[in-house]
Short mmCIF file of C-alpha atoms in Angstrom, two decimals:
data_model
loop_
_atom_site.label_atom_id
_atom_site.label_comp_id
_atom_site.label_asym_id
_atom_site.label_seq_id
_atom_site.Cartn_x
_atom_site.Cartn_y
_atom_site.Cartn_z
CA UNK A 1 -0.35 -0.52 -0.13
CA UNK A 2 2.16 3.11 1.08
CA UNK A 3 4.99 4.16 -1.99
CA UNK A 4 7.66 6.50 -1.22
CA UNK A 5 8.81 8.17 2.26
CA UNK A 6 7.35 11.83 1.13
CA UNK A 7 9.61 13.13 4.00
CA UNK A 8 10.54 13.24 7.28
CA UNK A 9 9.72 15.27 9.30
CA UNK A 10 11.68 17.21 12.59
CA UNK A 11 10.81 19.72 15.32
CA UNK A 12 13.40 21.71 15.83
CA UNK A 13 13.53 24.90 18.41
CA UNK A 14 15.28 27.91 15.73
CA UNK A 15 14.85 27.77 12.62
CA UNK A 16 17.38 29.92 11.03
CA UNK A 17 19.67 28.30 12.75
CA UNK A 18 18.45 24.29 12.04
CA UNK A 19 18.56 25.77 8.20
CA UNK A 20 22.29 26.92 8.50
CA UNK A 21 23.15 23.73 9.94
CA UNK A 22 21.07 21.98 6.81
CA UNK A 23 22.15 24.08 4.23
CA UNK A 24 26.09 25.35 5.39
CA UNK A 25 27.54 22.33 7.55
CA UNK A 26 25.69 19.67 5.72
CA UNK A 27 25.58 21.53 2.51
CA UNK A 28 22.07 20.45 1.59
CA UNK A 29 19.58 23.01 -1.00
CA UNK A 30 16.96 24.37 1.74
CA UNK A 31 14.19 26.35 1.05
CA UNK A 32 13.57 29.86 2.67
CA UNK A 33 11.12 29.67 5.45
CA UNK A 34 7.35 28.98 5.04
CA UNK A 35 4.89 30.31 6.72
CA UNK A 36 1.59 27.56 7.23
CA UNK A 37 -0.32 29.09 9.54
CA UNK A 38 -3.57 26.29 8.81
CA UNK A 39 -0.69 23.67 10.36
CA UNK A 40 0.80 25.22 13.11
CA UNK A 41 3.65 25.91 12.28
CA UNK A 42 6.88 27.75 9.47
CA UNK A 43 8.59 25.06 7.49
CA UNK A 44 11.71 25.19 5.29
CA UNK A 45 12.32 22.54 3.21
CA UNK A 46 15.39 20.51 2.81
CA UNK A 47 15.60 19.10 -0.43
CA UNK A 48 17.81 15.76 -1.33
CA UNK A 49 18.06 14.00 -4.03
CA UNK A 50 15.39 10.96 -3.41
CA UNK A 51 13.18 13.01 -0.49
CA UNK A 52 12.98 16.00 1.50
CA UNK A 53 13.91 16.55 5.11
CA UNK A 54 11.20 19.26 6.55
CA UNK A 55 12.17 20.94 9.58
CA UNK A 56 8.62 22.86 11.69
CA UNK A 57 8.93 25.21 13.84
CA UNK A 58 5.58 26.62 16.37
CA UNK A 59 3.50 29.52 14.45
CA UNK A 60 0.81 30.75 16.28
CA UNK A 61 -1.18 29.10 19.32
CA UNK A 62 -2.08 25.75 19.74
CA UNK A 63 0.69 24.21 17.55
CA UNK A 64 1.39 20.49 18.16
CA UNK A 65 5.52 21.03 17.06
CA UNK A 66 5.33 23.43 20.51
CA UNK A 67 3.54 20.36 22.80
CA UNK A 68 6.38 18.31 20.57
CA UNK A 69 9.19 20.74 22.14
CA UNK A 70 7.75 21.13 25.17
CA UNK A 71 9.13 17.86 26.22
CA UNK A 72 11.63 17.73 23.64
CA UNK A 73 13.62 21.28 24.50
CA UNK A 74 16.22 20.12 21.23
CA UNK A 75 13.87 19.53 18.85
CA UNK A 76 14.07 15.68 17.14
CA UNK A 77 12.22 13.77 14.69
CA UNK A 78 8.54 14.33 14.22
CA UNK A 79 6.41 12.40 12.05
CA UNK A 80 7.32 9.74 8.45
CA UNK A 81 5.06 10.24 5.49
CA UNK A 82 4.56 7.65 3.09
CA UNK A 83 2.43 8.75 0.18
CA UNK A 84 -0.79 6.48 -1.25
CA UNK A 85 -2.19 6.47 -4.25
CA UNK A 86 -5.71 6.54 -2.43
CA UNK A 87 -5.62 7.99 0.69
CA UNK A 88 -10.12 6.44 1.71
CA UNK A 89 -8.91 3.59 0.23
CA UNK A 90 -5.74 2.91 3.09
CA UNK A 91 -7.69 4.53 5.71
CA UNK A 92 -10.09 1.87 5.48
CA UNK A 93 -7.67 -0.82 5.39
CA UNK A 94 -5.70 0.81 7.42
CA UNK A 95 -8.91 0.84 10.13
CA UNK A 96 -9.53 -2.62 9.71
CA UNK A 97 -6.03 -3.85 10.73
CA UNK A 98 -6.74 -2.24 13.72
CA UNK A 99 -5.04 0.84 13.24
CA UNK A 100 -5.91 4.00 14.88
CA UNK A 101 -6.12 6.82 12.45
CA UNK A 102 -5.86 10.49 14.37
CA UNK A 103 -9.15 13.17 14.52
CA UNK A 104 -12.29 13.08 13.24
CA UNK A 105 -10.64 9.94 10.31
CA UNK A 106 -11.46 12.88 7.61
CA UNK A 107 -9.11 13.10 5.44
CA UNK A 108 -7.41 17.40 5.65
CA UNK A 109 -6.03 19.13 3.12
CA UNK A 110 -1.29 18.89 4.11
CA UNK A 111 1.19 21.56 3.69
CA UNK A 112 1.19 20.44 0.75
CA UNK A 113 -2.34 20.83 -0.41
CA UNK A 114 -2.84 16.97 -0.74
CA UNK A 115 -5.45 15.35 1.98
CA UNK A 116 -3.98 13.99 4.43
CA UNK A 117 -4.39 11.82 7.77
CA UNK A 118 -1.98 10.98 10.67
CA UNK A 119 -1.87 7.49 12.76
CA UNK A 120 -1.65 7.04 15.67
CA UNK A 121 2.21 6.31 16.81
CA UNK A 122 1.25 3.69 19.95
CA UNK A 123 -0.19 1.27 16.65
CA UNK A 124 3.88 2.22 14.50
CA UNK A 125 6.37 1.36 17.07
CA UNK A 126 6.45 4.40 18.52
CA UNK A 127 6.25 6.56 15.83
CA UNK A 128 4.10 8.88 14.14
CA UNK A 129 2.68 8.14 10.73
CA UNK A 130 1.32 10.75 8.10
CA UNK A 131 -0.01 9.47 4.87
CA UNK A 132 -0.71 11.36 2.63
CA UNK A 133 -2.42 10.74 -1.10
CA UNK A 134 0.02 11.98 -3.90
CA UNK B 1 27.60 17.39 0.51
CA UNK B 2 24.50 15.64 1.87
CA UNK B 3 22.67 13.17 -0.86
CA UNK B 4 20.30 11.12 -0.88
CA UNK B 5 18.56 10.12 2.39
CA UNK B 6 20.18 5.99 2.92
CA UNK B 7 17.59 5.22 5.82
CA UNK B 8 15.18 6.22 8.38
CA UNK B 9 16.15 4.12 11.40
CA UNK B 10 13.49 2.93 13.99
CA UNK B 11 14.46 1.08 17.05
CA UNK B 12 11.45 -1.20 18.51
CA UNK B 13 10.82 -3.27 21.39
CA UNK B 14 9.19 -6.12 19.03
CA UNK B 15 11.14 -6.91 15.98
CA UNK B 16 8.18 -9.41 14.56
CA UNK B 17 5.03 -7.07 15.47
CA UNK B 18 6.53 -4.20 13.90
CA UNK B 19 7.76 -5.74 10.72
CA UNK B 20 4.06 -7.47 10.29
CA UNK B 21 2.94 -3.89 10.95
CA UNK B 22 5.34 -2.66 8.01
CA UNK B 23 3.82 -5.76 6.24
CA UNK B 24 1.23 -6.07 7.25
CA UNK B 25 -1.11 -3.35 7.90
CA UNK B 26 1.25 -0.93 5.29
CA UNK B 27 1.73 -2.93 3.01
CA UNK B 28 5.06 -2.61 2.65
CA UNK B 29 7.79 -4.77 0.88
CA UNK B 30 9.48 -6.10 4.42
CA UNK B 31 12.67 -8.50 4.65
CA UNK B 32 13.63 -11.43 6.94
CA UNK B 33 14.70 -10.19 9.99
CA UNK B 34 18.93 -10.37 9.78
CA UNK B 35 20.81 -9.82 12.74
CA UNK B 36 24.29 -7.83 13.06
CA UNK B 37 25.54 -8.94 16.21
CA UNK B 38 28.60 -6.59 15.35
CA UNK B 39 26.32 -3.55 15.78
CA UNK B 40 24.36 -4.91 18.46
CA UNK B 41 21.34 -5.21 16.34
CA UNK B 42 18.91 -7.70 14.69
CA UNK B 43 17.54 -5.47 11.71
CA UNK B 44 14.48 -5.65 9.17
CA UNK B 45 14.80 -3.45 5.83
CA UNK B 46 11.10 -2.13 4.94
CA UNK B 47 11.85 -1.10 1.13
CA UNK B 48 10.43 1.59 -0.44
CA UNK B 49 10.75 2.82 -4.13
CA UNK B 50 12.76 5.32 -2.97
CA UNK B 51 14.67 4.60 0.55
CA UNK B 52 14.24 2.45 3.20
CA UNK B 53 13.40 2.34 6.73
CA UNK B 54 15.36 -0.18 9.49
CA UNK B 55 13.76 -1.71 12.48
CA UNK B 56 15.66 -1.97 14.67
CA UNK B 57 15.92 -4.63 17.80
CA UNK B 58 19.02 -4.55 20.20
CA UNK B 59 21.10 -7.99 20.38
CA UNK B 60 23.26 -8.84 22.51
CA UNK B 61 25.11 -7.09 25.26
CA UNK B 62 25.38 -3.27 25.58
CA UNK B 63 23.09 -2.29 22.64
CA UNK B 64 22.78 1.01 22.01
CA UNK B 65 19.72 0.15 21.12
CA UNK B 66 18.40 -0.63 24.40
CA UNK B 67 19.10 2.30 25.83
CA UNK B 68 17.53 4.18 23.16
CA UNK B 69 14.08 1.24 24.05
CA UNK B 70 14.45 1.88 27.69
CA UNK B 71 13.92 5.59 27.83
CA UNK B 72 11.49 4.97 25.28
CA UNK B 73 9.48 1.91 25.61
CA UNK B 74 6.55 1.92 22.34
CA UNK B 75 10.17 2.41 20.39
CA UNK B 76 10.40 5.00 18.29
CA UNK B 77 12.47 6.58 15.61
CA UNK B 78 16.12 6.63 16.39
CA UNK B 79 18.39 7.74 13.69
CA UNK B 80 18.37 9.53 9.90
CA UNK B 81 21.69 8.15 7.57
CA UNK B 82 22.47 10.93 4.37
CA UNK B 83 24.48 9.37 1.73
CA UNK B 84 28.50 11.19 1.78
CA UNK B 85 30.37 10.38 -1.67
CA UNK B 86 33.74 10.98 0.44
CA UNK B 87 33.81 10.61 4.24
CA UNK B 88 36.80 11.46 5.45
CA UNK B 89 36.34 15.16 3.42
CA UNK B 90 32.98 14.66 4.89
CA UNK B 91 34.53 14.11 8.31
CA UNK B 92 36.47 16.98 8.20
CA UNK B 93 34.75 19.60 6.69
CA UNK B 94 31.83 18.90 9.72
CA UNK B 95 34.43 18.61 12.48
CA UNK B 96 35.76 22.41 10.69
CA UNK B 97 31.83 23.70 10.85
CA UNK B 98 31.68 22.72 15.13
CA UNK B 99 30.12 19.49 14.24
CA UNK B 100 30.99 16.76 17.05
CA UNK B 101 31.39 13.56 15.23
CA UNK B 102 30.62 10.48 18.03
CA UNK B 103 33.44 8.23 19.39
CA UNK B 104 37.00 7.93 17.88
CA UNK B 105 36.11 10.15 15.11
CA UNK B 106 37.58 7.53 12.61
CA UNK B 107 34.78 6.06 10.38
CA UNK B 108 33.13 2.26 11.42
CA UNK B 109 32.48 -0.07 8.48
CA UNK B 110 28.12 0.46 8.97
CA UNK B 111 25.52 -2.19 8.87
CA UNK B 112 25.98 -2.17 4.74
CA UNK B 113 29.59 -2.54 4.69
CA UNK B 114 30.57 0.39 4.34
CA UNK B 115 32.40 3.38 6.10
CA UNK B 116 30.19 5.28 8.44
CA UNK B 117 29.97 7.97 11.30
CA UNK B 118 27.25 9.18 13.11
CA UNK B 119 27.29 13.21 14.54
CA UNK B 120 25.91 14.27 17.62
CA UNK B 121 22.46 14.81 17.93
CA UNK B 122 22.89 18.47 19.63
CA UNK B 123 24.96 19.24 16.96
CA UNK B 124 21.50 18.60 14.16
CA UNK B 125 18.34 19.87 16.26
CA UNK B 126 18.68 16.71 17.99
CA UNK B 127 18.56 14.71 15.48
CA UNK B 128 20.84 11.60 15.82
CA UNK B 129 22.33 11.83 11.77
CA UNK B 130 24.65 8.87 10.25
CA UNK B 131 26.72 9.66 7.44
CA UNK B 132 27.49 6.34 5.15
CA UNK B 133 30.34 6.73 1.91
CA UNK B 134 28.44 4.85 -0.12
#
């Protein structure tokens, strides 16, 4: 069912410092910061040849990234995102297999303008999993 | 400097359950478990079209994965691995930029039979980073 790894999301306490670290220290290609108020984050995309890293920093009130950083002040890996062809079919199969879909179970339009769902980390070895229809 | 994302490593408390979850629930292609006593892990490779996920379970005494699981009993994302062309040149540039290389700073032969180094998570927004010469 799952296809490509779309991205790995890393929550960072200092977005400029993290972007500079990826650009200068690791020599990767990074985007300018992009505010995504609907998702409560500002994001910097790190473009790798086969996938991307998303550096996430809280934006506005009630950002889930702010909660994550309260527990992980240095930052850390927040989630992985796998691509699926049909998010409704994927969701129904996941639920049938006993996996818990977060929220109300209806896909939301994600940070890339495509439908996404998040799956409960307890069902995936402690890893928050996003699925995105591409 | 960094190239492809070689893999994302996820530490798991129950390797068979995690492998079944990736194979059956997420419908991915997974390998048989491979014991790597030199690295203190048993690993299951999850093959995605553009990269791989490595499910790691402790093997033997003093496994660093055992320590990680003691702090994260449900499991969790352990590290990301980026490919580099020349690990000595990469290491020297990283050190010049102030990044801390773990261990004695000399590349070791990693789980794929290629030279690897690990970088201090505090220098990379809380994320343990492996670099692998490919």
